[in-house]
Tab-separated table of C-alpha atoms in Angstrom:
chain	number	residue	atom	x	y	z
A	1	MET	CA	116.022	-25.556	-129.286
A	2	ALA	CA	115.208	-28.063	-126.583
A	3	GLY	CA	111.598	-29.172	-126.538
A	4	MET	CA	110.868	-28.222	-130.173
A	5	SER	CA	109.669	-30.794	-132.679
A	6	THR	CA	111.548	-31.602	-135.896
A	7	MET	CA	108.857	-29.804	-137.956
A	8	GLU	CA	109.048	-26.704	-135.720
A	9	THR	CA	112.831	-26.717	-136.040
A	10	ALA	CA	112.577	-26.999	-139.811
A	11	CYS	CA	110.101	-24.104	-139.938
A	12	VAL	CA	112.386	-21.930	-137.821
A	13	ASP	CA	115.379	-22.840	-139.993
A	14	GLU	CA	113.443	-22.067	-143.203
A	15	SER	CA	112.268	-18.759	-141.765
A	16	SER	CA	115.827	-17.838	-140.719
A	17	VAL	CA	117.227	-18.805	-144.116
A	18	ALA	CA	114.513	-16.794	-145.890
A	19	ALA	CA	115.189	-13.739	-143.721
A	20	THR	CA	118.931	-14.026	-144.321
A	21	ALA	CA	118.422	-14.427	-148.057
A	22	MET	CA	116.127	-11.406	-148.225
A	23	ALA	CA	118.636	-9.326	-146.227
A	24	GLU	CA	121.376	-10.306	-148.669
A	25	ILE	CA	119.139	-9.500	-151.655
A	26	VAL	CA	118.178	-6.025	-150.529
A	27	HIS	CA	121.610	-5.125	-149.144
A	28	ALA	CA	123.536	-3.007	-151.673
A	29	VAL	CA	126.740	-5.023	-151.565
A	30	LEU	CA	128.398	-7.097	-154.310
A	31	SER	CA	129.535	-10.664	-153.817
A	32	PRO	CA	133.228	-11.384	-154.510
A	33	ALA	CA	132.286	-12.930	-157.881
A	34	GLU	CA	130.230	-9.891	-158.847
A	35	LEU	CA	132.956	-7.495	-157.753
A	36	ALA	CA	135.561	-9.354	-159.789
A	37	LEU	CA	133.306	-9.258	-162.863
A	38	PHE	CA	132.406	-5.579	-162.473
A	39	ALA	CA	136.073	-4.688	-161.978
A	40	GLN	CA	136.839	-6.022	-165.450
A	41	PHE	CA	134.583	-3.449	-167.082
A	42	GLY	CA	134.462	-0.526	-164.587
A	43	ARG	CA	136.770	2.471	-164.478
A	44	SER	CA	138.674	3.215	-161.265
A	45	ARG	CA	138.261	6.716	-159.851
A	46	GLN	CA	139.887	8.384	-156.838
A	47	PHE	CA	138.240	11.060	-154.628
A	48	ALA	CA	139.702	13.074	-151.780
A	49	ALA	CA	137.824	13.290	-148.462
A	50	GLY	CA	134.927	15.758	-148.818
A	51	GLU	CA	134.943	15.672	-152.621
A	52	VAL	CA	131.531	15.471	-154.325
A	53	LEU	CA	130.645	12.617	-156.679
A	54	PHE	CA	127.215	14.033	-157.526
A	55	LEU	CA	124.512	16.228	-155.990
A	56	ARG	CA	120.830	15.655	-155.341
A	57	GLY	CA	118.871	16.600	-158.478
A	58	ASP	CA	121.792	16.032	-160.860
A	59	HIS	CA	121.075	13.842	-163.878
A	60	GLY	CA	123.315	10.776	-163.947
A	61	GLN	CA	123.904	7.547	-165.885
A	62	CYS	CA	126.697	5.963	-163.840
A	63	MET	CA	126.757	3.410	-161.051
A	64	TYR	CA	129.496	3.411	-158.409
A	65	ILE	CA	131.048	0.572	-156.398
A	66	VAL	CA	133.174	1.358	-153.346
A	67	VAL	CA	136.587	-0.312	-153.591
A	68	SER	CA	138.129	1.311	-150.524
A	69	GLY	CA	137.239	4.098	-148.124
A	70	ILE	CA	133.756	5.377	-147.189
A	71	ALA	CA	131.167	7.281	-149.216
A	72	ASP	CA	128.173	9.029	-147.664
A	73	LEU	CA	124.735	9.576	-149.205
A	74	ASP	CA	122.803	12.559	-147.823
A	75	PHE	CA	119.097	12.477	-148.794
A	76	GLY	CA	118.417	15.844	-147.171
A	77	GLU	CA	115.736	17.082	-144.781
A	78	ASP	CA	115.769	14.912	-141.653
A	79	LEU	CA	116.618	11.588	-143.323
A	80	VAL	CA	119.531	9.620	-141.945
A	81	VAL	CA	122.815	9.889	-143.872
A	82	LYS	CA	123.917	6.508	-145.289
A	83	TYR	CA	127.571	5.484	-145.138
A	84	LEU	CA	128.813	2.926	-147.679
A	85	GLY	CA	131.985	0.869	-147.419
A	86	PRO	CA	133.929	-1.574	-149.630
A	87	ASN	CA	131.895	-3.712	-152.091
A	88	GLU	CA	128.762	-1.589	-151.535
A	89	PHE	CA	127.262	0.160	-154.561
A	90	PHE	CA	125.046	3.167	-155.259
A	91	GLY	CA	123.644	5.178	-158.171
A	92	GLU	CA	122.481	2.031	-159.981
A	93	LEU	CA	119.177	3.592	-161.072
A	94	GLY	CA	121.111	6.094	-163.161
A	95	LEU	CA	122.756	3.190	-164.936
A	96	LEU	CA	119.598	1.113	-165.388
A	97	ILE	CA	117.100	3.884	-166.170
A	98	GLY	CA	119.376	6.369	-167.853
A	99	ASP	CA	119.524	10.117	-167.211
A	100	HIS	CA	118.039	9.595	-163.736
A	101	ARG	CA	117.769	12.491	-161.260
A	102	ARG	CA	119.904	11.718	-158.229
A	103	SER	CA	117.959	11.480	-154.950
A	104	ALA	CA	120.946	12.193	-152.686
A	105	ASP	CA	124.245	14.038	-152.421
A	106	ALA	CA	127.177	11.621	-152.742
A	107	ARG	CA	130.479	12.604	-151.131
A	108	ALA	CA	133.716	10.952	-150.122
A	109	ALA	CA	133.687	10.718	-146.325
A	110	THR	CA	137.326	9.541	-146.420
A	111	GLU	CA	139.913	8.973	-149.128
A	112	LEU	CA	137.776	7.026	-151.573
A	113	GLU	CA	138.300	4.696	-154.530
A	114	VAL	CA	135.295	3.625	-156.574
A	115	LEU	CA	134.570	1.676	-159.749
A	116	GLU	CA	132.461	3.706	-162.166
A	117	LEU	CA	130.254	1.845	-164.627
A	118	ARG	CA	128.668	3.612	-167.578
A	119	PRO	CA	125.854	2.239	-169.794
A	120	ALA	CA	128.292	0.974	-172.433
A	121	ASP	CA	130.351	-0.785	-169.720
A	122	PHE	CA	127.218	-2.422	-168.326
A	123	GLN	CA	126.183	-3.681	-171.784
A	124	ARG	CA	129.560	-5.403	-172.218
A	125	LEU	CA	129.153	-6.900	-168.741
A	126	ILE	CA	125.765	-8.348	-169.754
A	127	ASP	CA	127.235	-9.867	-172.896
A	128	HIS	CA	130.022	-11.430	-170.861
A	129	ASP	CA	127.985	-13.050	-168.052
A	130	PRO	CA	124.198	-12.585	-168.435
A	131	GLY	CA	123.367	-15.028	-165.600
A	132	LEU	CA	125.319	-13.158	-162.947
A	133	VAL	CA	123.976	-9.831	-164.175
A	134	ALA	CA	120.398	-11.184	-164.083
A	135	TYR	CA	120.875	-12.080	-160.413
A	136	PHE	CA	122.277	-8.605	-159.742
A	137	LEU	CA	119.263	-7.013	-161.434
A	138	ARG	CA	116.856	-9.114	-159.368
A	139	ARG	CA	118.549	-7.920	-156.216
A	140	THR	CA	118.458	-4.323	-157.418
A	141	ILE	CA	114.721	-4.532	-158.151
A	142	MET	CA	114.050	-6.084	-154.742
A	143	ARG	CA	116.114	-3.355	-153.112
A	144	VAL	CA	114.138	-0.622	-154.894
A	145	VAL	CA	110.855	-2.254	-153.847
A	146	SER	CA	112.086	-2.582	-150.261
A	147	SER	CA	113.199	1.070	-150.229
A	148	GLU	CA	109.801	2.171	-151.537
A	149	GLN	CA	108.044	0.134	-148.848
A	150	ARG	CA	110.211	1.727	-146.161
A	151	LEU	CA	109.528	5.163	-147.637
A	152	ILE	CA	105.785	4.487	-147.695
A	153	GLY	CA	105.999	3.384	-144.064
A	154	GLN	CA	107.894	6.563	-143.153
A	155	LEU	CA	105.357	8.695	-145.015
A	156	ARG	CA	102.509	6.955	-143.236
A	157	ARG	CA	104.160	7.538	-139.866
A	158	ARG	CA	104.826	11.163	-140.746
A	159	ASN	CA	101.243	11.575	-141.929
A	160	HIS	CA	100.025	10.039	-138.684
A	161	ASP	CA	102.284	12.364	-136.666
A	162	LEU	CA	101.093	15.334	-138.730
A	163	GLU	CA	97.443	14.396	-138.196
A	164	ALA	CA	98.081	14.056	-134.461
A	165	ALA	CA	99.808	17.456	-134.389
A	166	LEU	CA	96.931	19.047	-136.330
A	167	ASP	CA	94.407	17.441	-133.977
A	168	ASN	CA	96.291	18.849	-130.988
A	169	LEU	CA	96.483	22.259	-132.648
A	170	TYR	CA	92.755	22.195	-133.439
A	171	SER	CA	91.944	21.117	-129.895
A	172	THR	CA	94.144	23.847	-128.410
A	173	THR	CA	92.679	26.487	-130.748
A	174	HIS	CA	89.156	25.322	-129.949
A	175	GLN	CA	89.862	25.465	-126.213
A	176	LEU	CA	91.377	28.936	-126.581
A	177	SER	CA	88.386	30.161	-128.611
A	178	HIS	CA	86.024	28.600	-126.093
A	179	THR	CA	87.887	30.271	-123.218
A	180	GLN	CA	87.793	33.646	-124.978
A	181	ALA	CA	84.059	33.204	-125.612
A	182	LEU	CA	83.463	32.374	-121.945
A	183	VAL	CA	85.313	35.499	-120.845
A	184	ARG	CA	82.992	37.621	-123.022
A	185	THR	CA	79.735	35.768	-122.302
A	186	ASP	CA	77.236	35.924	-119.475
A	187	GLU	CA	76.971	32.419	-118.069
A	188	LEU	CA	73.243	32.485	-117.258
A	189	THR	CA	71.837	34.023	-120.444
A	190	GLY	CA	74.503	33.413	-123.088
A	191	LEU	CA	74.478	37.106	-124.028
A	192	SER	CA	77.557	39.283	-123.980
A	193	ASN	CA	78.657	40.432	-120.544
A	194	ARG	CA	80.147	43.821	-119.681
A	195	ARG	CA	83.606	42.709	-120.789
A	196	GLY	CA	82.235	41.513	-124.123
A	197	LEU	CA	80.454	44.835	-124.570
A	198	THR	CA	83.630	46.765	-123.720
A	199	LEU	CA	85.672	44.761	-126.270
A	200	THR	CA	83.020	45.386	-128.928
A	201	LEU	CA	83.041	49.122	-128.220
A	202	GLN	CA	86.847	49.191	-128.420
A	203	GLN	CA	86.768	47.397	-131.751
A	204	ALA	CA	84.109	49.801	-133.062
A	205	HIS	CA	86.228	52.767	-131.976
A	206	ARG	CA	89.295	51.373	-133.778
A	207	SER	CA	87.339	50.726	-136.967
A	208	GLY	CA	85.467	54.040	-136.855
A	209	ARG	CA	82.125	52.235	-137.228
A	210	HIS	CA	80.210	53.471	-134.186
A	211	PRO	CA	76.808	52.030	-133.189
A	212	GLN	CA	73.811	54.237	-133.870
A	213	GLY	CA	71.189	53.232	-131.290
A	214	LEU	CA	70.902	51.978	-127.708
A	215	LEU	CA	68.100	50.278	-125.802
A	216	LEU	CA	68.515	50.025	-122.028
A	217	ILE	CA	66.157	47.384	-120.602
A	218	ASP	CA	65.234	46.680	-116.983
A	219	CYS	CA	62.817	44.125	-115.522
A	220	ASP	CA	59.949	45.672	-113.563
A	221	ARG	CA	59.623	44.602	-109.898
A	222	PHE	CA	62.106	41.768	-110.454
A	223	LYS	CA	62.968	41.522	-106.753
A	224	ARG	CA	59.400	40.492	-106.009
A	225	ILE	CA	59.763	37.470	-108.326
A	226	ASN	CA	62.870	36.310	-106.498
A	227	ASP	CA	61.265	36.870	-103.104
A	228	GLU	CA	57.941	35.162	-103.921
A	229	HIS	CA	58.977	32.417	-106.351
A	230	GLY	CA	62.683	31.847	-105.714
A	231	HIS	CA	65.851	32.533	-107.623
A	232	LEU	CA	65.329	29.712	-110.133
A	233	ALA	CA	62.144	31.447	-111.287
A	234	GLY	CA	64.074	34.710	-111.445
A	235	ASP	CA	66.731	33.020	-113.595
A	236	ARG	CA	64.046	31.753	-116.000
A	237	VAL	CA	62.683	35.294	-116.361
A	238	LEU	CA	66.157	36.645	-117.176
A	239	GLN	CA	66.713	33.884	-119.738
A	240	SER	CA	63.352	34.668	-121.380
A	241	VAL	CA	64.251	38.342	-121.721
A	242	ALA	CA	67.663	37.342	-123.124
A	243	ASN	CA	66.036	35.076	-125.730
A	244	ILE	CA	63.849	37.930	-126.959
A	245	LEU	CA	66.824	40.271	-127.258
A	246	ARG	CA	68.803	37.592	-129.065
A	247	SER	CA	65.960	37.113	-131.546
A	248	VAL	CA	65.918	40.777	-132.599
A	249	ALA	CA	69.688	41.416	-132.586
A	250	LYS	CA	71.324	41.355	-136.009
A	251	GLU	CA	74.793	39.928	-136.540
A	252	GLU	CA	76.491	43.294	-136.026
A	253	ASP	CA	74.333	44.246	-133.013
A	254	VAL	CA	75.250	43.419	-129.405
A	255	ALA	CA	72.733	42.069	-126.893
A	256	CYS	CA	74.247	42.288	-123.420
A	257	ARG	CA	73.372	41.538	-119.830
A	258	LEU	CA	74.913	44.402	-117.910
A	259	GLY	CA	74.251	42.771	-114.562
A	260	GLY	CA	71.333	41.756	-112.358
A	261	ASP	CA	68.114	42.349	-114.298
A	262	GLU	CA	69.552	45.103	-116.507
A	263	PHE	CA	70.146	44.488	-120.224
A	264	CYS	CA	71.048	46.536	-123.253
A	265	LEU	CA	70.831	46.216	-127.011
A	266	LEU	CA	73.458	48.137	-128.938
A	267	VAL	CA	72.201	48.578	-132.508
A	268	ALA	CA	74.846	49.046	-135.170
A	269	GLN	CA	72.781	50.689	-137.918
A	270	THR	CA	69.402	52.320	-137.333
A	271	ASP	CA	67.345	55.483	-137.371
A	272	ALA	CA	64.687	56.747	-134.957
A	273	ALA	CA	61.790	54.918	-136.658
A	274	SER	CA	63.651	51.583	-136.869
A	275	LEU	CA	64.883	51.817	-133.280
A	276	ASP	CA	61.362	52.581	-132.070
A	277	ARG	CA	60.019	49.518	-133.936
A	278	ILE	CA	62.657	47.294	-132.329
A	279	ALA	CA	61.797	48.549	-128.831
A	280	ALA	CA	58.069	48.148	-129.512
A	281	PHE	CA	58.606	44.601	-130.796
A	282	ILE	CA	60.492	43.652	-127.600
A	283	LEU	CA	57.681	45.062	-125.458
A	284	GLY	CA	55.094	43.195	-127.519
A	285	ALA	CA	57.030	39.893	-127.300
A	286	VAL	CA	57.257	40.235	-123.526
A	287	GLN	CA	53.547	40.994	-123.262
A	288	GLY	CA	52.705	37.980	-125.424
A	289	LEU	CA	54.675	35.660	-123.148
A	290	ARG	CA	53.065	37.181	-120.047
A	291	GLU	CA	49.605	36.469	-121.419
A	292	ARG	CA	50.414	32.799	-122.026
A	293	GLN	CA	52.395	31.989	-118.871
A	294	SER	CA	51.068	29.787	-116.064
A	295	GLU	CA	51.185	30.511	-112.342
A	296	ALA	CA	54.953	30.145	-112.192
A	297	PRO	CA	56.362	33.286	-113.847
A	298	ARG	CA	58.572	32.888	-116.898
A	299	ILE	CA	58.640	36.541	-117.880
A	300	CYS	CA	57.824	39.902	-116.317
A	301	SER	CA	57.073	43.328	-117.668
A	302	ILE	CA	60.019	45.454	-118.700
A	303	SER	CA	60.871	49.120	-119.149
A	304	ILE	CA	63.031	50.372	-122.014
A	305	GLY	CA	65.046	53.563	-122.350
A	306	VAL	CA	65.710	54.465	-125.979
A	307	CYS	CA	68.204	56.868	-127.515
A	308	LEU	CA	70.096	57.505	-130.725
A	309	LEU	CA	73.851	57.806	-130.296
A	310	ASP	CA	76.185	60.675	-130.994
A	311	PRO	CA	79.211	59.238	-132.888
A	312	GLY	CA	81.458	61.627	-130.981
A	313	GLY	CA	80.225	60.473	-127.593
A	314	THR	CA	81.499	57.808	-125.229
A	315	TRP	CA	79.773	54.818	-123.691
A	316	ASN	CA	79.270	56.773	-120.483
A	317	ASP	CA	77.513	59.536	-122.443
A	318	TRP	CA	75.288	57.051	-124.262
A	319	TYR	CA	74.496	55.073	-121.130
A	320	SER	CA	73.630	58.216	-119.180
A	321	ARG	CA	71.081	59.273	-121.814
A	322	ALA	CA	69.489	55.819	-122.101
A	323	ASP	CA	69.447	55.488	-118.312
A	324	GLY	CA	67.618	58.811	-118.023
A	325	ALA	CA	64.996	57.565	-120.483
A	326	LEU	CA	64.722	54.258	-118.587
A	327	TYR	CA	64.286	56.089	-115.308
A	328	GLU	CA	61.409	58.067	-116.774
A	329	ALA	CA	59.787	54.872	-118.160
A	330	LYS	CA	59.853	53.344	-114.682
A	331	ARG	CA	58.639	56.561	-113.046
A	332	LEU	CA	55.638	56.440	-115.320
A	333	GLY	CA	54.770	52.933	-114.105
A	334	GLY	CA	56.967	50.648	-116.206
A	335	ASN	CA	55.894	48.236	-118.937
A	336	ARG	CA	56.692	50.851	-121.568
A	337	LEU	CA	59.431	52.408	-123.668
A	338	HIS	CA	60.565	55.988	-123.336
A	339	TRP	CA	62.784	58.056	-125.596
A	340	TYR	CA	65.592	60.157	-124.218
A	341	SER	CA	64.796	63.839	-123.890
A	342	VAL	CA	66.965	66.591	-122.481
A	343	SER	CA	64.038	67.434	-120.168
A	344	ASP	CA	64.024	63.954	-118.561
A	345	PRO	CA	64.776	63.919	-114.810
A	346	THR	CA	68.241	62.702	-113.912
A	347	PRO	CA	68.315	59.283	-112.142
A	348	ASP	CA	69.448	59.368	-108.537
């Protein structure tokens, strides 16, 4: 230790001695004096390789000291198997506590000789040399404390790893859900897109719970807004229409942008009067916004085709009827709703 002061050298020596002493205290091995004392009162037992001394969960009162050979302690799960050689001991908690549940399987890894100490043997040992036994007990307590600290550290690391794994799982699930939502959602308006509508219709078909009403909505003279005010103004108009549809749609309904300036509202449960009120409310909300808007358009008039749905029909059947009603609403000048009628002209 060239260049170190006497005090620094002393501190290093004290630290090294302390570490060595602690290692000796917590290490489950008997000193020669302890082994000689324990041998006077313990009972020698022989085990063949592979033979079981005790199993995890067994109740036990005996402590074992390896005289020759190797014993292994298997704590189960993914914990490392411990191998014990001559002068090392195990099972002391059964001796000290009494009727203690074993925390590991103990087997002879090789031909094995052990000393077995029972409670009565240990009491005679205490009477014979209480000082040496007191030192042994101190070491045993320190070893238990050290084992608990290691276990707590392992549990903390496992808990940290588990939290990290759960965070990754949550993040992955969130990303997957977000991706699925994006696939089903119109980017500009936040409403369902055609794919989202198709998935909803498939789910309704599987469950047998078919929607009962359909509104087909189209912006009147929308191209003129794009031409005269630009596409950003057109986007604002589409978003305004979407917000109105979103406000009237119930949880089980589907508000959808079919494409361009065409929207639909698929109503899960309704009758003719309720569906008519919904369509009239949408028209009124649009008109209210038109009356309050400034020079730059934020909304435009709309036309709505309305029809009740035949549970036995398909989406193409429903759309064709609502589209016929929408066509008639536009033919009559727009800014209105029109119910499907078999006498309506067919759209080109």
